[in-house]
Amino acid sequence: MGKYLMNIPLEDGLNKYLNEIKDLKNLEGEFIDIDNCLNKVTCEPVYSKLSSPFYNCSAMDGIAVKAKSTFMANEQNIITLKENIGYIEVDTGDPIPKDFDAVIMIEDVLSKENKIAKIYKPAIPWQHIRCIGEDIVEQQMIIPSFHKIRPQDIGAMISARVQNVKVFKDFKVGIIPTGTELINKEETPKIGDIIESNSKLFEGLILGYGAIPIIYPIAKDDYSQIKKSVLNALDECDMVLISAGSSQGREDYTHDIIADIGKVLIHGLAIKPGKPAILGYGENKPIIGVPGYPVSAWVVIENIVKPIINKLTYKKYSNTQYITAKLGKRIMSSLKYEEFIRVKLGKVDNQYTAIPIKQGAGTITSLVNADGVIRVAQNVEGISQGSIVKVELLKDIDEIDKTIVAIGSHDLIVDLISSELTKNSLGQFKLNSIYVGSEHGVLALKNNECHISPVHAIKLDDEDYIKYIIDEDISIIKLAKRTQGIIVKKGNPLKIENMHDLVKYRIVNRQKGSASRILLDNFIDSNNIKKSTINGYKREESTNMCVAKTIQNDDADCAIGIYSVSRAFDLDFIPICEHEYGILVRTKDLKEDYIKKLLDVINSNSFKKKVDSFGGYDLSQCGEVLKCDKSTN
Amino acid sequence: MGKYLMNIPLEDGLNKYLNEIKDLKNLEGEFIDIDNCLNKVTCEPVYSKLSSPFYNCSAMDGIAVKAKSTFMANEQNIITLKENIGYIEVDTGDPIPKDFDAVIMIEDVLSKENKIAKIYKPAIPWQHIRCIGEDIVEQQMIIPSFHKIRPQDIGAMISARVQNVKVFKDFKVGIIPTGTELINKEETPKIGDIIESNSKLFEGLILGYGAIPIIYPIAKDDYSQIKKSVLNALDECDMVLISAGSSQGREDYTHDIIADIGKVLIHGLAIKPGKPAILGYGENKPIIGVPGYPVSAWVVIENIVKPIINKLTYKKYSNTQYITAKLGKRIMSSLKYEEFIRVKLGKVDNQYTAIPIKQGAGTITSLVNADGVIRVAQNVEGISQGSIVKVELLKDIDEIDKTIVAIGSHDLIVDLISSELTKNSLGQFKLNSIYVGSEHGVLALKNNECHISPVHAIKLDDEDYIKYIIDEDISIIKLAKRTQGIIVKKGNPLKIENMHDLVKYRIVNRQKGSASRILLDNFIDSNNIKKSTINGYKREESTNMCVAKTIQNDDADCAIGIYSVSRAFDLDFIPICEHEYGILVRTKDLKEDYIKKLLDVINSNSFKKKVDSFGGYDLSQCGEVLKCDKSTN
């Protein structure tokens, strides 16, 4: 099978494709009721069927008069008018009878009693009258063709007595999930199964582009089954997306099926993630092979499928918003691809900082957690820390502005603070956490890349960690003394009792700068143990939860961690030491609203009660603020 | 009745109101199926019910191996592995059996035949394996509370086996149109009727804010009928909008009804249009009195109702986009109000120009035609021409960028060019016309405020108009010789034969700089006729169509105009003279794409045929380009 993966730059590939499909079948038009036309695109201009207003009417509350009869009026020469002959009462919008040609506002009428009105000011002909056609003249074109209908357009059409409008038909996009390993989300997954979620990701995105998604049943990795489904979808839709099977594996049929039904124009784009995208067509309709990994899929949908839909539906959804931000961490990038780097954003001291997060194409959470995306051009090898970069937003800027960025060490307490803070402020404040361990957290705080930094403060003989982090600018909000120790399997089958036992078994390690790593490294250094002899030393996880999950799954026997997490995963725990866990904050920020809200949460009884229920925390100093002042240290 | 209209600045009024309603009933939560949660807001954090992946699986197509057995492999020491014992074949996503702990990519496998695989590179433990929980760990919080659910969030929740999610219930907004003069859009309007269109305007806007609009039947101007409808809507909805009746007229009941049911907090905002807005509440739900004029209503919905809905639904729809533009025409503004000035936008020479258009609160077409809105602060008396202003966009910026701005004289031909251009370019190019007459059009072209200027070129004894407009920078695309004359009623009942007759009857005039106005002014000047003796001289309309409509309606007897329009309105016509009508364009722009497209339209037979069918045009030179060069003039 002739699968040859190209490496075409995104822009070139898209332009080539859009040019090739420009002669494909255009959308048909249909007349629809004005009630249902919002956001649809006109395929013909709309002409008024009635002037608006369609009779001369009053623009004010007052009296309609004959202007000529008022010309001599002034404060010395009050003019008296008789009702029905000299004037008639009118409210805004009331028709003006033929003989009358001006309106005097009620405020300018001296008196109006017993069917006699007195005026002291002349009226200029046609004053305060909305004449026929002032807004819309009959036969006038009111809405052009190829125009996306907005609420105000509907208002104007109704006023012009337009009752139906010719618009392009809905653009239907068929979505075919493929893969023998896929199961529907309602089924119970067994080892080897993957819950099919891409179709719902595509559906939501396509709805956002103003098209109509149609999800087809999962097709197994079977050439004829997929082909049949594609032919069926081509019949019912204006475009077809085939999810997965777009690469070069043994069971990747998407390329050959598109080539069989129609033509493959492009297979392989110079983007990461998203490389194995396929751009083809059949039966005069676009068929796109979308890679199976969710982030790859997202990149291809947003950057290939969206512009195709925009082009073919004549809608323009360019609502992407951008900001500029300072890059908080160096990005390494390949010269082979344009890369889409997902970042968290924080606004600290009126400057946005972008921090790249975990980038795997398979990690949908990188899209969930990201606030934005940086596109690194193909000809760029990387971007250095501190550079100013353009970021495409994945969240509303308001939400990002109200988000407290925490960079540091992970603990269940931080997750709890996050949910309590959001709840108490009714969504006004959110906490966005990046877990890099305490050491990097402190640096991030000092570099103004975050608002707060949750850290541990281990006291060991050779290292008073707390001294390192405290200087005159930074204060500590104390949270808890937490118990550090060895997490082992339920029932401790290997009878692990201390660190000497730990290093004999399969461990899982934490990243540098974390409390667990420091504890382990200090132990092996002082006991002259070689790192290479420890099974699993190189396997690093970034949170206590990942560590616990690895042990629960028997991919490791033991690891250093904290009590609360071992308990949450129903594992056993051998305590070793206690250390302080708290939140670092710039002293000058203690007066800020968000810190006050944070302290409200931390000092609440409901918070302390919940932390207590986790187990392994001493909360006796919780909420105390240690204002650090060089002179007192 | 105690109606007292305040004049509170928008920002102050809104803040006061939002503060007052912050203790009103909050939205309730409900569990819904994951299939229906797009764009809804979580009211609780969402936790994972399954790790993703939930088993160790291959991240590549290749073979799973035991890393230890590969450590000695190199190019000189090829290692041989037996299927099922030393290796197993795996595709991306396949589970890794317990005994295996690394994957070698198929590209790095030397050979694989007869159940024997040969490798030449050691495998690092856990390489190319996606471990349990790599993306999502069971029990981990994946979506925070108060979060608007996006497509990627749905993908993540499905992968984490979340099947339903607790979100805030839909926010329902009741819309009650009031007014005895209102009829439904399906009815046939009689004099005095107004076709009710505001409810559909509101509906579209509210849908855009992510809430659910419910339109109630029209309520007549009757206190108890409106009150009953409001009570009913309060029962069924989370917020109620009462359309019209918010001012101080005889039949304006909105204020008193809200005060009766609950409380009016604010009546009257310092905004124009939109002043008589009412901000109140009843039964713990917001009730807003929205002014009846469509543009006033639009301003109040966008600036009052939208932030209230955003606040109460925890959604943040701040998708408003802004650009900066050069103001093309002075804005006069009152110190009494913050004003919302609707403008057209054009991008000429990479600079946006904003040109204010007709501003009446009753003219919905000002919203239809506007590309943006400029907010003029209350403490500002006006903005001078050429100032740089911030403009809120009402259209997509892409659409504005592709729009050809025409400023000049109106003719049916321009409408036709507009619709043909859009049709031929499949919506890629649009023509946006502002009618100010030829003289102002020429100035606008010279000031770079527009791309083209449709103008007439009258040749009179004392004025060779064409000389005025032609210099070395500007060329003319000839369109037609058109017949100018006197438009009279069908059958010419007043037997008008020439200009001497015209000035004896009720006329309707055109704005300065238009061909008709120049013709009339030249005539009365050369005949020493006093303007004040002509009935209707001061009544100016800005297009031939408005003039014809006025005569058709018997608000005038005659006027100067063009033949094609008199025919379109079934009126009679007395020809007086012919003049050239064409399009001015900067000579350097003749090479631009949009001018080429324009010329394609003008030179097409279908275009000429359609113009011919209007009548009154001589097309013998249509499409000729008169490149003006000072030396040849």
mmCIF file of C-alpha atoms in Angstrom, chain B residues 98-342:
data_model
loop_
_atom_site.group_PDB
_atom_site.id
_atom_site.type_symbol
_atom_site.label_atom_id
_atom_site.label_comp_id
_atom_site.label_asym_id
_atom_site.label_seq_id
_atom_site.Cartn_x
_atom_site.Cartn_y
_atom_site.Cartn_z
ATOM 1 C CA LYS B 98 3.056 -7.253 33.006
ATOM 2 C CA ASP B 99 6.434 -8.820 32.201
ATOM 3 C CA PHE B 100 7.338 -6.259 29.560
ATOM 4 C CA ASP B 101 8.573 -2.766 30.399
ATOM 5 C CA ALA B 102 9.720 -1.016 27.213
ATOM 6 C CA VAL B 103 8.739 -0.586 23.576
ATOM 7 C CA ILE B 104 11.123 -0.443 20.620
ATOM 8 C CA MET B 105 9.768 1.473 17.620
ATOM 9 C CA ILE B 106 9.304 -0.646 14.522
ATOM 10 C CA GLU B 107 11.803 1.632 12.689
ATOM 11 C CA ASP B 108 14.474 0.577 15.211
ATOM 12 C CA VAL B 109 13.856 -3.167 14.852
ATOM 13 C CA LEU B 110 16.516 -4.638 12.545
ATOM 14 C CA SER B 111 14.334 -7.513 11.376
ATOM 15 C CA LYS B 112 11.291 -9.453 12.457
ATOM 16 C CA GLU B 113 10.750 -12.735 10.684
ATOM 17 C CA ASN B 114 9.703 -16.233 11.687
ATOM 18 C CA LYS B 115 8.783 -15.115 15.193
ATOM 19 C CA ILE B 116 12.325 -13.792 15.774
ATOM 20 C CA ALA B 117 13.092 -10.094 16.221
ATOM 21 C CA LYS B 118 16.603 -8.700 15.963
ATOM 22 C CA ILE B 119 17.588 -5.474 17.648
ATOM 23 C CA TYR B 120 20.808 -3.428 17.753
ATOM 24 C CA LYS B 121 19.919 -0.751 20.328
ATOM 25 C CA PRO B 122 19.219 -1.123 24.047
ATOM 26 C CA ALA B 123 15.794 -0.062 25.341
ATOM 27 C CA ILE B 124 15.548 2.257 28.363
ATOM 28 C CA PRO B 125 12.988 0.963 30.904
ATOM 29 C CA TRP B 126 9.515 2.413 30.226
ATOM 30 C CA GLN B 127 10.514 3.994 26.923
ATOM 31 C CA HIS B 128 7.604 4.517 24.491
ATOM 32 C CA ILE B 129 5.133 3.316 27.087
ATOM 33 C CA ARG B 130 2.222 5.462 28.169
ATOM 34 C CA CYS B 131 1.909 4.526 31.831
ATOM 35 C CA ILE B 132 -1.322 4.306 33.768
ATOM 36 C CA GLY B 133 -2.530 7.778 34.638
ATOM 37 C CA GLU B 134 -0.057 9.508 32.335
ATOM 38 C CA ASP B 135 -2.855 11.813 31.174
ATOM 39 C CA ILE B 136 -5.412 11.556 33.971
ATOM 40 C CA VAL B 137 -5.092 9.930 37.389
ATOM 41 C CA GLU B 138 -8.204 8.404 38.938
ATOM 42 C CA GLN B 139 -9.743 10.681 41.615
ATOM 43 C CA GLN B 140 -7.882 13.678 40.198
ATOM 44 C CA MET B 141 -9.905 16.868 39.718
ATOM 45 C CA ILE B 142 -10.055 17.345 35.968
ATOM 46 C CA ILE B 143 -12.475 20.264 35.610
ATOM 47 C CA PRO B 144 -12.899 22.998 38.242
ATOM 48 C CA SER B 145 -16.232 24.400 39.336
ATOM 49 C CA PHE B 146 -17.613 27.565 37.669
ATOM 50 C CA HIS B 147 -15.969 26.516 34.430
ATOM 51 C CA LYS B 148 -17.652 26.880 31.031
ATOM 52 C CA ILE B 149 -17.364 23.465 29.426
ATOM 53 C CA ARG B 150 -15.439 23.410 26.136
ATOM 54 C CA PRO B 151 -15.120 20.574 23.594
ATOM 55 C CA GLN B 152 -11.737 19.487 25.004
ATOM 56 C CA ASP B 153 -13.238 19.330 28.512
ATOM 57 C CA ILE B 154 -15.870 16.910 27.227
ATOM 58 C CA GLY B 155 -13.138 14.799 25.636
ATOM 59 C CA ALA B 156 -11.248 14.660 28.922
ATOM 60 C CA MET B 157 -14.356 13.793 30.941
ATOM 61 C CA ILE B 158 -15.284 10.970 28.593
ATOM 62 C CA SER B 159 -11.728 9.587 28.822
ATOM 63 C CA ALA B 160 -12.037 9.794 32.617
ATOM 64 C CA ARG B 161 -15.343 7.875 32.416
ATOM 65 C CA VAL B 162 -17.421 10.735 33.712
ATOM 66 C CA GLN B 163 -20.944 10.197 32.422
ATOM 67 C CA ASN B 164 -22.819 13.077 33.910
ATOM 68 C CA VAL B 165 -21.839 16.402 35.292
ATOM 69 C CA LYS B 166 -23.441 18.904 37.647
ATOM 70 C CA VAL B 167 -23.980 22.206 35.886
ATOM 71 C CA PHE B 168 -26.010 25.330 36.515
ATOM 72 C CA LYS B 169 -29.462 25.133 34.986
ATOM 73 C CA ASP B 170 -30.257 27.098 31.845
ATOM 74 C CA PHE B 171 -30.877 30.774 32.503
ATOM 75 C CA LYS B 172 -34.234 31.723 30.993
ATOM 76 C CA VAL B 173 -34.950 35.289 29.957
ATOM 77 C CA GLY B 174 -38.579 36.237 29.381
ATOM 78 C CA ILE B 175 -39.236 38.892 26.729
ATOM 79 C CA ILE B 176 -42.529 40.787 26.865
ATOM 80 C CA PRO B 177 -43.234 43.120 23.925
ATOM 81 C CA THR B 178 -45.705 45.829 24.948
ATOM 82 C CA GLY B 179 -47.649 48.396 22.932
ATOM 83 C CA THR B 180 -51.204 48.713 21.616
ATOM 84 C CA GLU B 181 -49.804 49.666 18.196
ATOM 85 C CA LEU B 182 -47.827 46.423 17.847
ATOM 86 C CA ILE B 183 -48.856 43.610 15.525
ATOM 87 C CA ASN B 184 -47.230 40.234 14.975
ATOM 88 C CA LYS B 185 -44.971 39.972 11.946
ATOM 89 C CA GLU B 186 -47.384 37.547 10.254
ATOM 90 C CA GLU B 187 -50.250 40.085 10.308
ATOM 91 C CA THR B 188 -50.984 42.643 7.586
ATOM 92 C CA PRO B 189 -50.068 46.123 8.806
ATOM 93 C CA LYS B 190 -52.513 49.036 8.630
ATOM 94 C CA ILE B 191 -51.700 52.727 9.111
ATOM 95 C CA GLY B 192 -50.806 53.168 12.776
ATOM 96 C CA ASP B 193 -49.565 49.614 13.223
ATOM 97 C CA ILE B 194 -45.973 48.755 14.019
ATOM 98 C CA ILE B 195 -44.657 45.302 13.186
ATOM 99 C CA GLU B 196 -43.212 43.931 16.405
ATOM 100 C CA SER B 197 -39.546 43.128 15.745
ATOM 101 C CA ASN B 198 -37.744 43.857 19.017
ATOM 102 C CA SER B 199 -38.498 40.477 20.558
ATOM 103 C CA LYS B 200 -36.582 38.707 17.792
ATOM 104 C CA LEU B 201 -33.711 41.210 18.131
ATOM 105 C CA PHE B 202 -33.564 40.456 21.866
ATOM 106 C CA GLU B 203 -33.871 36.727 21.263
ATOM 107 C CA GLY B 204 -30.834 36.640 18.978
ATOM 108 C CA LEU B 205 -28.726 38.724 21.343
ATOM 109 C CA ILE B 206 -29.659 36.625 24.380
ATOM 110 C CA LEU B 207 -28.872 33.376 22.565
ATOM 111 C CA GLY B 208 -25.451 34.869 21.913
ATOM 112 C CA TYR B 209 -24.959 35.344 25.656
ATOM 113 C CA GLY B 210 -25.611 31.647 26.264
ATOM 114 C CA ALA B 211 -29.040 32.124 27.879
ATOM 115 C CA ILE B 212 -32.455 30.865 26.760
ATOM 116 C CA PRO B 213 -34.883 33.545 25.491
ATOM 117 C CA ILE B 214 -38.629 33.005 25.825
ATOM 118 C CA ILE B 215 -40.854 35.400 23.872
ATOM 119 C CA TYR B 216 -44.267 36.153 25.382
ATOM 120 C CA PRO B 217 -47.294 37.410 23.407
ATOM 121 C CA ILE B 218 -47.619 41.142 22.748
ATOM 122 C CA ALA B 219 -49.236 42.928 25.693
ATOM 123 C CA LYS B 220 -51.404 45.958 24.909
ATOM 124 C CA ASP B 221 -50.717 49.217 26.792
ATOM 125 C CA ASP B 222 -52.879 48.109 29.685
ATOM 126 C CA TYR B 223 -51.556 48.126 33.235
ATOM 127 C CA SER B 224 -53.180 44.927 34.389
ATOM 128 C CA GLN B 225 -52.479 43.014 31.180
ATOM 129 C CA ILE B 226 -48.773 43.863 31.287
ATOM 130 C CA LYS B 227 -48.558 43.170 35.014
ATOM 131 C CA LYS B 228 -50.173 39.783 34.552
ATOM 132 C CA SER B 229 -47.736 38.923 31.800
ATOM 133 C CA VAL B 230 -44.738 40.023 33.901
ATOM 134 C CA LEU B 231 -45.885 37.921 36.881
ATOM 135 C CA ASN B 232 -46.338 34.947 34.592
ATOM 136 C CA ALA B 233 -42.867 35.432 33.061
ATOM 137 C CA LEU B 234 -41.276 35.819 36.518
ATOM 138 C CA ASP B 235 -42.779 32.479 37.357
ATOM 139 C CA GLU B 236 -41.286 30.744 34.340
ATOM 140 C CA CYS B 237 -37.991 32.606 33.858
ATOM 141 C CA ASP B 238 -34.901 33.787 35.728
ATOM 142 C CA MET B 239 -35.065 37.335 34.368
ATOM 143 C CA VAL B 240 -37.704 39.412 32.576
ATOM 144 C CA LEU B 241 -37.303 42.090 29.908
ATOM 145 C CA ILE B 242 -40.216 44.422 29.250
ATOM 146 C CA SER B 243 -39.882 45.952 25.801
ATOM 147 C CA ALA B 244 -41.100 49.574 25.464
ATOM 148 C CA GLY B 245 -43.252 51.623 27.807
ATOM 149 C CA SER B 246 -40.164 52.582 29.788
ATOM 150 C CA SER B 247 -40.376 56.326 29.176
ATOM 151 C CA GLN B 248 -42.727 58.900 30.732
ATOM 152 C CA GLY B 249 -45.540 58.941 28.188
ATOM 153 C CA ARG B 250 -49.237 58.622 28.948
ATOM 154 C CA GLU B 251 -49.211 54.891 28.365
ATOM 155 C CA ASP B 252 -45.775 54.006 29.732
ATOM 156 C CA TYR B 253 -46.550 51.586 32.540
ATOM 157 C CA THR B 254 -43.266 49.664 32.838
ATOM 158 C CA HIS B 255 -41.867 51.716 35.716
ATOM 159 C CA ASP B 256 -44.992 51.511 37.833
ATOM 160 C CA ILE B 257 -45.497 47.813 37.209
ATOM 161 C CA ILE B 258 -41.941 46.947 38.294
ATOM 162 C CA ALA B 259 -42.332 49.193 41.357
ATOM 163 C CA ASP B 260 -45.651 47.476 42.070
ATOM 164 C CA ILE B 261 -44.245 43.938 41.825
ATOM 165 C CA GLY B 262 -40.837 44.634 43.354
ATOM 166 C CA LYS B 263 -38.445 47.556 43.273
ATOM 167 C CA VAL B 264 -37.141 50.010 40.694
ATOM 168 C CA LEU B 265 -33.511 50.786 41.446
ATOM 169 C CA ILE B 266 -32.686 52.942 38.461
ATOM 170 C CA HIS B 267 -34.860 54.717 35.902
ATOM 171 C CA GLY B 268 -32.836 56.676 33.388
ATOM 172 C CA LEU B 269 -29.202 56.253 32.381
ATOM 173 C CA ALA B 270 -26.902 58.920 30.962
ATOM 174 C CA ILE B 271 -26.611 57.142 27.626
ATOM 175 C CA LYS B 272 -27.773 58.007 24.145
ATOM 176 C CA PRO B 273 -29.580 56.179 22.786
ATOM 177 C CA GLY B 274 -31.034 54.114 25.627
ATOM 178 C CA LYS B 275 -31.746 56.749 28.269
ATOM 179 C CA PRO B 276 -35.147 55.566 29.559
ATOM 180 C CA ALA B 277 -33.873 52.132 30.681
ATOM 181 C CA ILE B 278 -35.344 50.783 33.926
ATOM 182 C CA LEU B 279 -33.322 48.511 36.223
ATOM 183 C CA GLY B 280 -35.428 46.754 38.804
ATOM 184 C CA TYR B 281 -36.289 43.390 40.242
ATOM 185 C CA GLY B 282 -39.181 41.403 41.620
ATOM 186 C CA GLU B 283 -39.574 37.994 43.230
ATOM 187 C CA ASN B 284 -35.788 37.937 43.572
ATOM 188 C CA LYS B 285 -35.291 38.125 39.814
ATOM 189 C CA PRO B 286 -34.079 41.007 37.637
ATOM 190 C CA ILE B 287 -36.723 42.901 35.665
ATOM 191 C CA ILE B 288 -35.393 45.312 33.060
ATOM 192 C CA GLY B 289 -37.447 47.925 31.213
ATOM 193 C CA VAL B 290 -35.957 48.182 27.734
ATOM 194 C CA PRO B 291 -36.734 51.269 25.584
ATOM 195 C CA GLY B 292 -38.852 50.586 22.494
ATOM 196 C CA TYR B 293 -36.691 52.149 19.797
ATOM 197 C CA PRO B 294 -34.573 49.357 18.350
ATOM 198 C CA VAL B 295 -31.183 51.055 18.620
ATOM 199 C CA SER B 296 -31.910 52.219 22.186
ATOM 200 C CA ALA B 297 -32.958 48.665 22.962
ATOM 201 C CA TRP B 298 -29.789 47.272 21.438
ATOM 202 C CA VAL B 299 -27.582 49.589 23.506
ATOM 203 C CA VAL B 300 -29.414 48.631 26.715
ATOM 204 C CA ILE B 301 -29.315 44.893 25.981
ATOM 205 C CA GLU B 302 -25.618 44.910 25.093
ATOM 206 C CA ASN B 303 -24.519 47.162 27.930
ATOM 207 C CA ILE B 304 -26.929 46.355 30.757
ATOM 208 C CA VAL B 305 -28.623 43.035 30.114
ATOM 209 C CA LYS B 306 -25.495 41.232 28.870
ATOM 210 C CA PRO B 307 -23.349 41.964 31.953
ATOM 211 C CA ILE B 308 -26.268 40.995 34.215
ATOM 212 C CA ILE B 309 -26.656 37.659 32.417
ATOM 213 C CA ASN B 310 -22.875 37.099 32.458
ATOM 214 C CA LYS B 311 -22.845 37.713 36.188
ATOM 215 C CA LEU B 312 -25.797 35.480 37.023
ATOM 216 C CA THR B 313 -24.827 32.610 34.731
ATOM 217 C CA TYR B 314 -21.114 32.670 35.632
ATOM 218 C CA LYS B 315 -20.416 32.616 31.927
ATOM 219 C CA LYS B 316 -18.021 35.119 30.535
ATOM 220 C CA TYR B 317 -18.910 36.235 27.083
ATOM 221 C CA SER B 318 -16.446 39.030 26.512
ATOM 222 C CA ASN B 319 -15.935 38.238 22.887
ATOM 223 C CA THR B 320 -16.261 41.870 21.913
ATOM 224 C CA GLN B 321 -13.440 42.838 19.589
ATOM 225 C CA TYR B 322 -11.982 46.299 19.203
ATOM 226 C CA ILE B 323 -9.824 48.092 16.678
ATOM 227 C CA THR B 324 -8.464 51.605 16.490
ATOM 228 C CA ALA B 325 -9.458 53.757 13.562
ATOM 229 C CA LYS B 326 -9.095 57.283 12.271
ATOM 230 C CA LEU B 327 -12.316 59.222 12.582
ATOM 231 C CA GLY B 328 -13.443 60.282 9.095
ATOM 232 C CA LYS B 329 -16.022 62.859 10.155
ATOM 233 C CA ARG B 330 -16.349 65.017 13.233
ATOM 234 C CA ILE B 331 -18.648 63.691 15.965
ATOM 235 C CA MET B 332 -20.732 66.195 17.930
ATOM 236 C CA SER B 333 -21.800 64.893 21.286
ATOM 237 C CA SER B 334 -23.723 66.030 24.328
ATOM 238 C CA LEU B 335 -22.176 66.489 27.766
ATOM 239 C CA LYS B 336 -25.380 65.032 29.157
ATOM 240 C CA TYR B 337 -24.918 61.494 27.870
ATOM 241 C CA GLU B 338 -22.426 58.859 26.967
ATOM 242 C CA GLU B 339 -23.154 58.356 23.280
ATOM 243 C CA PHE B 340 -22.990 55.209 21.143
ATOM 244 C CA ILE B 341 -22.066 56.318 17.641
ATOM 245 C CA ARG B 342 -22.513 53.767 14.869
#
